[in-house]
């Protein structure tokens, strides 16, 4: 149990097994120097401006379950390898993945679920495809991502309700076709034609956001 699980100005994760359960942000990279970009903890400047903090993931198996933002970086995220699972909030005030500047996905695998109101995907500078799917309905069932031949690429059973899914894996490539199945029903078929795919509306009761720009609200 924690308020915020892992918190520092800059965070680098190279390896290991990490499990975070938090009542606010799961992993929070934020400044604590008291300047105008300070968003550390719940001070009066939280959410003001864009920060220069970083989160870099080079390996490891990381699971985050948070009531606030699953991952909140007042700056930029880079993921080069590893396995990351994020179960984020069930309200529109927070997101599974939140960042100010960019999320560069170069390798590894991510599965992030949460509420679509503040949902963000990967940035266009990424080397690996990221797919953000915002759903019309809310689910609590297992979901499966399959390729065109029907082979399972990603399978996950969340412990929370969700209406937004972010996935990225070396198994999902440019110019391929994938499908999303929930409770054995095909919900969406997607032709991958961009590095940073976004499917569906991101309003979800929250503020409308640019799908590839972060920023704390």
Coordinates of C-alpha atoms in Angstrom, one line a residue, residues 6-199:
X6 CA 7.9 5.2 -7.0
X7 CA 8.6 9.0 -7.1
X8 CA 11.7 11.0 -8.1
X9 CA 12.7 13.7 -10.5
X10 CA 14.2 11.2 -12.9
X11 CA 13.6 7.4 -12.9
X12 CA 15.5 4.7 -14.7
X13 CA 14.4 1.1 -14.5
X14 CA 16.8 -1.4 -15.9
X15 CA 15.6 -4.8 -14.6
X16 CA 13.9 -6.6 -11.8
X17 CA 10.3 -7.4 -10.8
X18 CA 8.3 -4.4 -9.5
X19 CA 4.8 -4.4 -8.2
X20 CA 3.2 -1.1 -7.3
X21 CA -0.2 -0.5 -5.6
X22 CA -1.0 3.1 -4.9
X23 CA -3.9 5.3 -3.9
X24 CA -2.6 8.1 -6.1
X25 CA 0.0 7.9 -8.9
X26 CA 1.8 4.6 -9.3
X27 CA 5.1 5.8 -10.8
X28 CA 5.6 9.6 -10.7
X29 CA 8.6 11.4 -12.3
X30 CA 8.3 15.0 -11.2
X31 CA 10.5 17.9 -10.0
X32 CA 10.8 18.7 -6.4
X33 CA 13.0 21.9 -6.6
X34 CA 10.2 24.3 -5.8
X35 CA 10.4 26.1 -9.2
X36 CA 7.5 27.1 -11.4
X37 CA 7.5 23.6 -12.9
X38 CA 7.3 21.8 -9.6
X39 CA 4.5 19.2 -9.6
X40 CA 5.9 17.0 -6.9
X41 CA 3.2 15.7 -4.5
X42 CA 0.1 17.9 -4.1
X43 CA 1.7 21.3 -3.8
X44 CA 0.1 24.5 -5.1
X45 CA 2.1 24.4 -8.4
X46 CA 1.0 20.8 -9.3
X47 CA 0.0 20.7 -12.9
X48 CA 1.5 24.1 -13.8
X49 CA 3.5 24.0 -17.0
X50 CA 5.6 21.3 -18.6
X51 CA 8.4 19.6 -16.7
X52 CA 11.8 18.1 -17.7
X53 CA 11.6 15.0 -15.6
X54 CA 12.1 11.6 -17.3
X55 CA 11.1 7.9 -17.0
X56 CA 13.3 5.4 -18.8
X57 CA 12.5 1.7 -18.9
X58 CA 15.1 -0.6 -20.2
X59 CA 13.9 -3.9 -18.9
X60 CA 12.2 -5.7 -16.0
X61 CA 8.6 -6.8 -15.3
X62 CA 6.6 -3.9 -13.9
X63 CA 3.0 -4.0 -12.7
X64 CA 1.2 -0.9 -11.6
X65 CA -2.2 -0.6 -10.1
X66 CA -3.2 2.9 -9.2
X67 CA -6.2 5.0 -8.3
X68 CA -4.5 8.1 -9.7
X69 CA -2.4 8.2 -12.8
X70 CA -0.8 4.8 -13.4
X71 CA 2.3 6.5 -14.7
X72 CA 2.7 10.3 -14.4
X73 CA 5.7 11.9 -15.9
X74 CA 6.1 15.7 -15.9
X75 CA 8.4 15.4 -18.9
X76 CA 9.0 12.5 -21.2
X77 CA 8.9 8.7 -21.2
X78 CA 11.2 6.3 -23.1
X79 CA 10.7 2.6 -23.1
X80 CA 13.3 0.4 -24.8
X81 CA 12.6 -3.0 -23.4
X82 CA 10.8 -4.8 -20.6
X83 CA 7.2 -5.7 -19.8
X84 CA 4.9 -3.0 -18.4
X85 CA 1.3 -3.6 -17.2
X86 CA -0.7 -0.6 -15.9
X87 CA -4.1 -0.7 -14.4
X88 CA -5.0 3.0 -14.1
X89 CA -8.0 5.0 -12.8
X90 CA -11.6 4.5 -13.4
X91 CA -12.4 8.2 -13.5
X92 CA -11.8 10.9 -16.1
X93 CA -9.6 13.0 -14.0
X94 CA -6.5 10.7 -14.4
X95 CA -5.0 8.4 -17.0
X96 CA -3.2 5.1 -17.1
X97 CA -0.3 6.9 -18.8
X98 CA 0.2 10.6 -18.4
X99 CA 3.1 12.7 -19.7
X100 CA 3.9 16.3 -20.6
X101 CA 6.1 16.0 -23.6
X102 CA 6.4 12.6 -25.4
X103 CA 6.3 8.9 -24.9
X104 CA 8.8 7.2 -27.1
X105 CA 8.2 3.5 -27.4
X106 CA 11.2 1.7 -28.9
X107 CA 10.8 -1.9 -27.6
X108 CA 9.3 -4.1 -25.0
X109 CA 5.6 -4.7 -24.3
X110 CA 3.0 -2.5 -22.6
X111 CA -0.6 -3.2 -21.6
X112 CA -2.3 -0.2 -20.0
X113 CA -6.0 0.0 -19.2
X114 CA -8.0 2.8 -17.6
X115 CA -10.5 5.6 -18.4
X116 CA -10.5 7.1 -21.8
X117 CA -11.2 10.7 -20.6
X118 CA -7.5 11.5 -20.2
X119 CA -6.0 8.6 -22.2
X120 CA -2.7 9.1 -24.0
X121 CA -0.9 6.9 -26.5
X122 CA 2.7 6.8 -27.7
X123 CA 4.4 9.5 -29.7
X124 CA 5.1 9.6 -33.4
X125 CA 8.9 9.4 -32.7
X126 CA 8.5 5.9 -31.5
X127 CA 10.1 3.0 -33.3
X128 CA 7.5 0.4 -32.2
X129 CA 3.8 0.6 -33.0
X130 CA 1.5 1.7 -30.1
X131 CA -2.3 1.3 -30.4
X132 CA -4.6 3.3 -28.1
X133 CA -8.2 2.0 -28.3
X134 CA -11.0 4.1 -26.7
X135 CA -14.2 2.1 -26.3
X136 CA -17.8 3.1 -26.5
X137 CA -18.7 0.8 -23.5
X138 CA -17.0 -0.1 -20.2
X139 CA -15.9 -3.6 -19.7
X140 CA -14.4 -5.8 -16.9
X141 CA -13.7 -8.9 -19.0
X142 CA -10.5 -10.4 -20.5
X143 CA -9.4 -8.9 -23.8
X144 CA -7.4 -10.5 -26.5
X145 CA -5.5 -8.9 -29.4
X146 CA -5.2 -11.2 -32.4
X147 CA -3.6 -10.9 -35.8
X148 CA -5.4 -11.3 -39.1
X149 CA -4.8 -15.1 -39.0
X150 CA -6.5 -15.3 -35.6
X151 CA -3.3 -15.9 -33.6
X152 CA -3.3 -14.4 -30.1
X153 CA -0.7 -11.6 -29.8
X154 CA -1.7 -10.2 -26.4
X155 CA -4.1 -11.5 -23.8
X156 CA -5.0 -9.9 -20.5
X157 CA -7.6 -10.1 -17.7
X158 CA -7.8 -6.8 -15.8
X159 CA -8.9 -6.6 -12.2
X160 CA -10.7 -3.2 -12.9
X161 CA -13.3 -1.8 -15.2
X162 CA -11.9 -0.1 -18.3
X163 CA -13.0 1.7 -21.5
X164 CA -9.5 2.5 -22.8
X165 CA -6.7 0.1 -23.8
X166 CA -3.1 1.0 -24.8
X167 CA -1.0 -1.8 -26.2
X168 CA 2.4 -2.0 -27.8
X169 CA 4.4 -5.1 -28.6
X170 CA 7.0 -6.3 -31.2
X171 CA 4.3 -8.6 -32.4
X172 CA 2.2 -5.6 -33.6
X173 CA 3.8 -4.2 -36.8
X174 CA 3.2 -1.6 -39.4
X175 CA 0.8 -2.5 -42.2
X176 CA -0.6 -5.4 -40.3
X177 CA -4.2 -6.0 -39.2
X178 CA -5.3 -6.8 -35.6
X179 CA -8.6 -7.4 -33.9
X180 CA -9.7 -6.7 -30.4
X181 CA -11.9 -9.4 -28.8
X182 CA -13.6 -8.9 -25.4
X183 CA -15.6 -11.7 -23.8
X184 CA -15.1 -13.7 -27.0
X185 CA -16.8 -11.0 -29.1
X186 CA -14.8 -9.0 -31.8
X187 CA -15.1 -5.3 -30.8
X188 CA -12.8 -3.7 -33.3
X189 CA -10.6 -4.6 -36.3
X190 CA -7.7 -2.2 -36.9
X191 CA -5.4 -1.7 -39.9
X192 CA -2.0 -0.5 -38.6
X193 CA -0.9 2.4 -40.7
X194 CA 0.7 4.7 -38.1
X195 CA 3.3 4.3 -35.4
X196 CA 0.9 6.0 -32.9
X197 CA -2.5 4.6 -33.7
X198 CA -5.6 6.0 -31.8
X199 CA -9.0 4.5 -32.3

